[in-house]
XYZ file of C-alpha atoms in Angstrom:
469
model
C 34.574 41.423 7.846
C 33.166 37.839 7.869
C 29.552 37.451 6.352
C 29.071 34.107 8.049
C 25.739 34.396 10.565
C 26.750 34.834 14.348
C 26.413 31.280 16.154
C 23.583 31.282 18.696
C 23.684 30.414 22.219
C 22.462 27.141 21.472
C 25.766 26.423 19.051
C 28.101 28.196 21.438
C 26.736 25.901 24.097
C 26.910 22.763 22.270
C 30.442 23.564 20.779
C 31.964 24.231 23.848
C 30.565 20.777 25.140
C 31.893 18.802 22.270
C 35.199 19.909 23.351
C 35.795 17.813 26.338
C 34.027 14.123 25.420
C 34.299 13.658 29.113
C 32.451 16.661 30.230
C 30.130 15.905 27.944
C 29.088 12.349 28.561
C 28.882 13.659 32.316
C 26.609 15.948 32.046
C 23.695 14.581 29.799
C 21.627 14.148 32.506
C 21.363 17.011 33.474
C 21.121 18.737 29.665
C 18.086 20.434 28.527
C 16.121 18.054 25.785
C 16.449 20.522 23.396
C 19.885 20.509 22.884
C 19.879 16.760 22.466
C 18.952 16.237 18.756
C 21.863 18.988 17.876
C 24.143 17.156 19.365
C 23.180 13.474 18.783
C 23.795 14.528 15.091
C 27.073 16.580 15.709
C 28.043 13.124 17.350
C 27.040 11.599 14.281
C 28.598 13.400 11.846
C 31.739 13.577 13.692
C 31.185 9.722 14.842
C 32.023 10.545 18.389
C 31.336 6.903 19.254
C 31.691 7.256 22.934
C 28.967 9.922 23.664
C 26.739 8.680 20.914
C 26.367 5.056 22.872
C 25.963 7.341 26.140
C 23.243 9.364 24.617
C 20.979 6.518 23.476
C 20.842 5.540 27.323
C 19.380 9.142 28.291
C 17.450 9.652 25.154
C 15.053 12.159 26.386
C 12.350 11.513 23.624
C 10.046 8.356 23.285
C 11.359 7.696 19.637
C 14.983 7.776 18.385
C 14.667 8.164 14.356
C 17.945 7.059 13.479
C 17.087 5.957 9.805
C 16.466 9.448 8.800
C 20.427 10.130 9.467
C 21.768 6.906 8.303
C 19.271 5.753 5.529
C 20.750 2.101 6.670
C 23.598 2.109 4.596
C 27.053 0.101 4.977
C 28.912 3.396 5.777
C 26.941 3.381 8.759
C 27.488 0.415 9.855
C 30.253 1.319 13.023
C 27.240 4.086 13.888
C 24.241 1.244 14.022
C 26.425 -0.816 16.510
C 27.390 1.829 18.730
C 23.281 2.895 19.386
C 22.889 -0.970 19.531
C 25.347 -1.189 22.222
C 24.041 2.015 24.044
C 20.378 0.098 23.720
C 21.961 -3.532 24.455
C 23.234 -1.156 28.161
C 19.617 -0.732 28.485
C 18.440 -3.789 28.250
C 20.878 -5.269 30.532
C 19.415 -3.165 33.444
C 16.687 -4.583 35.259
C 15.024 -1.439 36.903
C 15.374 1.633 33.902
C 16.631 4.924 35.380
C 13.784 7.335 35.959
C 15.411 9.559 32.542
C 14.938 6.239 30.278
C 12.156 6.974 27.665
C 13.361 5.638 24.674
C 10.536 3.033 23.482
C 11.234 3.003 19.582
C 14.209 2.999 17.569
C 12.768 4.115 14.019
C 15.563 2.647 11.552
C 12.975 4.025 8.650
C 14.032 6.788 6.091
C 11.388 8.840 7.912
C 11.351 12.009 10.145
C 14.092 13.690 8.891
C 12.355 17.330 9.787
C 13.536 16.157 13.391
C 16.977 16.661 12.894
C 16.912 20.338 11.846
C 14.205 21.611 13.979
C 13.675 22.103 17.808
C 12.619 18.795 18.916
C 9.371 19.810 20.627
C 7.854 20.808 17.190
C 8.122 17.688 15.508
C 7.463 14.869 18.053
C 4.628 14.467 16.059
C 6.329 13.389 13.018
C 8.694 11.701 14.864
C 5.520 9.110 16.218
C 5.543 6.431 13.977
C 1.868 5.597 15.165
C 0.605 9.110 14.152
C -1.775 8.656 10.880
C -1.391 10.174 7.734
C -4.341 11.805 5.375
C -4.005 9.097 3.366
C -3.910 6.055 5.936
C -7.295 4.115 6.357
C -8.996 4.101 9.995
C -7.733 1.194 11.313
C -10.716 -1.148 12.680
C -10.645 -4.859 14.556
C -7.524 -5.814 16.613
C -4.729 -3.627 17.591
C -1.386 -3.943 17.875
C -0.088 -4.881 21.102
C 3.158 -3.932 22.750
C 4.963 -6.244 24.776
C 5.260 -4.793 28.426
C 9.321 -3.637 28.871
C 9.576 -3.955 25.398
C 11.491 -1.799 22.668
C 10.090 -1.511 19.296
C 12.381 -1.035 16.407
C 10.880 -0.255 13.220
C 12.145 -0.621 9.335
C 10.807 -0.414 6.241
C 11.635 -4.456 4.177
C 12.297 -5.160 0.354
C 13.070 -8.391 0.044
C 14.913 -8.597 -3.329
C 17.023 -12.003 -4.496
C 20.228 -10.843 -3.012
C 21.051 -10.805 0.381
C 19.588 -8.075 2.812
C 22.305 -5.236 3.246
C 24.830 -5.463 6.133
C 23.105 -2.816 8.319
C 19.704 -4.734 7.814
C 21.661 -8.591 8.367
C 23.100 -6.885 11.427
C 19.940 -5.348 12.921
C 18.183 -9.145 12.304
C 20.797 -10.806 14.220
C 20.560 -8.410 17.133
C 17.098 -9.035 17.051
C 16.809 -12.933 17.396
C 19.323 -12.474 20.418
C 16.977 -10.282 22.347
C 13.644 -11.211 20.598
C 12.406 -11.655 24.578
C 12.993 -7.975 25.132
C 12.359 -6.562 21.688
C 9.424 -6.379 18.820
C 10.532 -5.409 15.311
C 8.434 -4.086 13.702
C 7.757 -3.757 9.744
C 4.654 -2.002 8.721
C 5.403 -2.048 4.974
C 7.145 -5.555 3.450
C 7.778 -5.729 -0.232
C 8.573 -8.884 -1.378
C 10.086 -9.587 -5.228
C 11.928 -13.107 -4.844
C 10.914 -16.359 -5.500
C 13.305 -17.504 -2.626
C 11.010 -18.973 0.208
C 12.963 -20.092 2.440
C 14.835 -16.612 2.706
C 11.889 -15.070 2.722
C 10.461 -17.998 5.520
C 13.624 -16.445 7.825
C 12.772 -12.967 7.691
C 9.046 -13.770 8.513
C 10.033 -15.781 11.930
C 11.680 -12.536 13.050
C 9.331 -9.892 12.560
C 6.019 -9.463 14.367
C 3.751 -10.169 12.168
C 1.104 -8.799 14.105
C 2.397 -5.499 13.473
C 2.451 -5.822 9.442
C 0.257 -3.284 7.806
C 1.095 -3.314 3.956
C 2.221 -6.193 2.165
C 3.271 -6.212 -1.725
C 4.413 -9.388 -3.178
C 5.808 -8.119 -6.669
C 7.192 -10.997 -8.576
C 6.018 -14.310 -10.241
C 5.238 -17.130 -7.778
C 4.078 -20.384 -7.959
C 0.946 -21.268 -6.333
C 2.565 -23.668 -3.813
C 4.928 -20.790 -2.829
C 1.739 -18.893 -2.050
C 0.659 -21.420 0.016
C 3.527 -21.921 2.151
C 3.353 -17.627 2.901
C -0.305 -18.289 3.498
C 0.338 -19.236 7.166
C 2.553 -16.215 7.814
C -0.053 -13.641 5.618
C -2.820 -15.071 8.394
C -1.023 -13.992 11.144
C -0.905 -10.545 9.902
C -4.357 -9.724 11.797
C -3.403 -5.425 11.291
C -3.003 -6.495 7.682
C -4.839 -3.110 5.364
C -3.433 -4.053 2.458
C -2.505 -6.916 -0.026
C -1.049 -6.768 -3.509
C -0.349 -9.635 -5.441
C 1.258 -10.189 -8.680
C 1.547 -12.848 -11.207
C 0.783 -16.025 -9.583
C 0.603 -19.282 -12.312
C 0.233 -22.998 -11.934
C 2.271 -25.017 -13.740
C 1.074 -27.481 -16.030
C 2.153 -30.334 -13.910
C -0.512 -29.241 -11.003
C -3.945 -31.658 -11.139
C -6.774 -29.490 -10.850
C -7.417 -31.399 -7.064
C -3.740 -30.255 -6.517
C -4.846 -26.740 -7.598
C -8.115 -26.544 -5.425
C -6.492 -27.825 -2.371
C -3.293 -25.211 -2.465
C -6.009 -22.082 -3.510
C -8.179 -23.616 -0.249
C -5.092 -23.006 2.095
C -4.368 -19.678 0.881
C -8.058 -18.971 0.573
C -8.962 -19.962 4.498
C -6.430 -17.490 5.802
C -8.214 -14.527 4.658
C -10.401 -15.223 7.511
C -7.591 -14.067 9.687
C -7.680 -10.832 8.153
C -10.308 -8.646 10.028
C -8.519 -5.470 9.107
C -8.146 -5.683 5.431
C -9.394 -3.277 3.251
C -7.429 -2.835 0.128
C -7.403 -6.202 -1.605
C -4.927 -5.856 -5.519
C -5.131 -8.854 -7.273
C -2.971 -8.507 -10.606
C -2.394 -11.144 -13.547
C -3.514 -14.083 -11.061
C -4.114 -16.964 -13.563
C -5.644 -18.885 -10.855
C -8.481 -16.898 -10.308
C -10.632 -18.546 -12.800
C -12.704 -20.837 -11.181
C -11.621 -20.759 -8.081
C -13.385 -17.100 -6.847
C -15.709 -18.762 -4.554
C -12.509 -20.493 -2.549
C -10.999 -17.615 -1.961
C -13.837 -14.873 -1.433
C -16.221 -16.730 0.690
C -13.248 -16.309 3.684
C -13.078 -12.807 2.798
C -15.128 -11.400 5.679
C -13.890 -7.987 6.143
C -15.155 -5.246 4.705
C -13.038 -4.178 1.955
C -13.135 -0.783 0.664
C -10.959 -1.267 -2.743
C -11.160 -4.262 -4.842
C -8.593 -4.811 -7.659
C -8.888 -7.675 -9.951
C -6.965 -6.976 -13.266
C -5.652 -8.228 -16.300
C -7.350 -11.783 -15.119
C -9.714 -14.731 -16.646
C -12.945 -15.034 -14.554
C -15.777 -17.203 -15.561
C -19.666 -16.246 -14.438
C -19.552 -18.517 -11.628
C -16.011 -16.017 -10.490
C -18.230 -13.208 -10.424
C -21.102 -14.582 -9.289
C -19.133 -15.830 -6.349
C -17.666 -12.039 -5.875
C -21.121 -10.883 -5.730
C -22.154 -12.791 -3.052
C -18.726 -12.264 -0.903
C -19.566 -10.752 2.551
C -16.170 -8.899 2.061
C -18.058 -6.506 -0.806
C -20.840 -4.765 1.363
C -19.145 -1.481 2.126
C -16.851 -1.376 -1.193
C -15.958 2.125 -2.658
C -13.330 1.288 -5.283
C -13.647 -1.417 -7.856
C -11.690 -1.772 -10.614
C -12.168 -4.996 -13.032
C -9.412 -3.458 -16.058
C -8.107 -6.276 -18.150
C -10.762 -9.030 -17.214
C -12.509 -9.745 -20.453
C -15.802 -9.910 -20.432
C -17.125 -10.084 -23.857
C -18.146 -13.837 -23.904
C -19.702 -14.054 -20.494
C -23.280 -13.079 -19.620
C -23.629 -9.500 -18.066
C -26.173 -10.757 -15.625
C -23.569 -11.489 -12.923
C -21.536 -8.015 -13.158
C -25.085 -6.494 -13.005
C -25.654 -8.173 -9.932
C -22.397 -7.057 -8.283
C -23.048 -3.456 -9.160
C -26.119 -3.786 -7.493
C -24.731 -5.242 -4.162
C -21.990 -2.428 -3.974
C -24.272 0.502 -5.637
C -24.763 2.253 -1.971
C -21.591 2.814 -1.494
C -19.270 2.754 -4.925
C -17.016 6.054 -5.925
C -14.774 4.865 -8.208
C -15.536 1.985 -10.801
C -12.823 0.622 -13.593
C -13.806 -1.241 -16.206
C -11.529 -0.147 -19.243
C -10.386 -2.746 -21.677
C -12.894 -5.298 -20.739
C -14.626 -5.722 -24.388
C -17.660 -5.296 -23.050
C -20.669 -5.005 -26.340
C -23.444 -2.480 -26.585
C -25.874 -5.420 -25.767
C -23.828 -6.417 -22.361
C -24.266 -3.127 -21.315
C -27.458 -2.213 -22.325
C -28.281 -4.992 -19.175
C -26.170 -3.416 -16.479
C -27.271 -0.107 -17.207
C -29.928 -0.089 -14.912
C -27.618 -1.418 -12.133
C -24.896 1.343 -12.822
C -27.697 3.962 -12.514
C -28.097 3.018 -8.905
C -24.256 3.947 -7.817
C -25.341 7.301 -6.649
C -22.076 7.846 -4.907
C -20.307 6.939 -8.027
C -17.519 10.316 -8.668
C -15.687 8.218 -11.530
C -16.255 6.171 -14.086
C -13.458 4.798 -16.623
C -14.879 2.970 -19.591
C -11.934 3.380 -22.054
C -11.230 0.270 -24.683
C -14.654 -1.045 -24.978
C -16.183 -0.697 -28.334
C -19.481 1.318 -27.812
C -21.452 2.775 -30.621
C -22.474 6.438 -30.703
C -26.540 4.805 -29.907
C -25.390 3.003 -26.650
C -22.828 6.311 -25.708
C -25.777 8.436 -25.668
C -28.172 5.833 -23.696
C -24.850 5.766 -21.444
C -24.771 9.210 -20.664
C -28.121 9.391 -20.286
C -27.927 7.260 -17.342
C -24.509 8.886 -16.123
C -26.300 12.387 -16.249
C -28.739 11.093 -13.353
C -25.560 10.522 -10.813
C -25.135 13.710 -8.928
C -21.932 13.113 -7.805
C -20.131 12.045 -10.860
C -17.515 14.193 -12.329
C -15.037 12.365 -14.386
C -16.597 9.972 -16.886
C -13.979 8.626 -19.231
C -14.663 6.265 -22.688
C -13.300 5.210 -26.231
C -14.352 7.241 -29.055
C -17.752 5.478 -30.922
C -16.276 2.425 -33.173
C -18.401 4.007 -36.153
C -16.154 7.249 -36.330
C -13.419 4.744 -37.618
C -13.065 3.476 -41.167
C -12.390 -0.653 -41.864
C -8.556 -0.229 -41.355
C -9.379 1.743 -37.722
C -8.333 5.433 -39.637
C -9.871 8.048 -37.431
C -12.761 9.896 -39.997
C -12.164 13.715 -38.357
C -15.316 14.703 -40.370
C -17.407 12.089 -37.978
C -15.596 13.330 -34.732
C -16.401 16.295 -34.888
C -20.054 15.982 -35.631
C -19.556 13.951 -32.849
C -18.118 16.458 -30.146
C -21.144 19.035 -31.731
C -23.587 16.257 -30.940
C -22.313 15.187 -27.711
C -22.064 19.181 -26.759
C -25.548 19.555 -27.073
C -26.271 15.868 -24.777
C -23.586 17.328 -22.079
C -25.501 20.960 -22.115
C -28.722 19.466 -20.743
C -26.437 18.059 -17.365
C -27.289 19.600 -13.936
C -23.791 19.409 -12.584
C -20.584 20.125 -13.978
C -18.430 16.853 -15.086
C -15.385 16.059 -17.478
C -16.208 13.950 -20.152
C -12.986 12.227 -21.539
C -12.897 9.897 -24.866
C -9.833 8.520 -26.266
C -9.168 8.928 -29.746
C -7.289 5.194 -30.041
C -9.602 2.942 -31.853
C -11.396 0.020 -30.224
C -13.393 -1.704 -32.627
C -15.558 -4.617 -32.033
C -14.592 -8.281 -32.776
C -15.591 -9.581 -36.286
C -19.210 -10.355 -36.319
C -20.290 -8.734 -33.450
C -20.393 -4.880 -34.504
C -23.744 -3.448 -34.334
């Protein structure tokens, strides 16, 4: 006796239909919509090209999530070509048939559940515009769909090597039909310095649809300046992550200022930008005013890490219109030891009403500087996380800091380095002193009015020579 489950009526109907290709094709117009996903999946698996080509033309859903099946691998190029041939037949028609509902071809590796459950239960997951819980709410311009155009969704990770076979084919196909199509890339990652190849891709994309851009390789400032006009066309950009921009020694100060100005001027067009991350950007020092005075969109997240900044840079940042609603500020790795604390104090005062997380890890802030901006920190009434690890702090100032943060009723996580007095001359941890510290802090924490986590790093962070208190 067979242990295999009995086929469902739906499976039996599909098997009967697929035995006769001509019958299957002629019956597509009259098939119930719930048969389309399993039938398409079967035709995809067995490479029944004629059925696939015809199914695309009568697809009953607004979205065909092909990427969830083929994952844009070269072995599926013949499938991709067949589907695009079916779309070509639709595009060639002056009047679309009444059954033609396809508006989106999604080539991203998403919506895999669409092919495994009844389509009527997965329409929300197939909708590329469905908002995830983590996605920030859009403000400003909305993406405009071209009349009678079909949207093709892709994700792009540009590397030094050429686009894979499937993506190359899609780009060539779109170029020849640009008046009828929108090539939509919401997430664009770039890990190549080859600006000509990048520009070739950008000129095919509908830049108004880009929402996230990450440049994760070492660019020259001149390369960024060439990219900037394309960045300025991304009017719906939500997230911009930029890493490791450098300036060759041959560039004069005047040339550097002009290039920075070319980049900064494009920020005026980014009315929807909410998340800006600048990591290891050596060009920032002395040039923050050029960049941030043009940033008018109210950011929610700002991360400036592992950079050298001047006091004037921090002053320009505190005066930028773009930080008026800031919720998350990360300045980790920005060495503030030799800077006046006043600009940081002004910055904290400016963002205090809305700030929720503050990351000052490894800024090498001294106790004397901390003392100046403590009152400003006390004004951050919405703060829920404060990271002060890898800053040399004495026991006396730690107690003073905890006294101020105790007044922040929303604060649930604080992170600090162990006070430097706990260590010997060579940075060796004195366990007896550490036990005494724990006992003293436990008494201090007992007086807090709400539960919170205070975490200490045991890695030594000693003050620079002759600056110890």
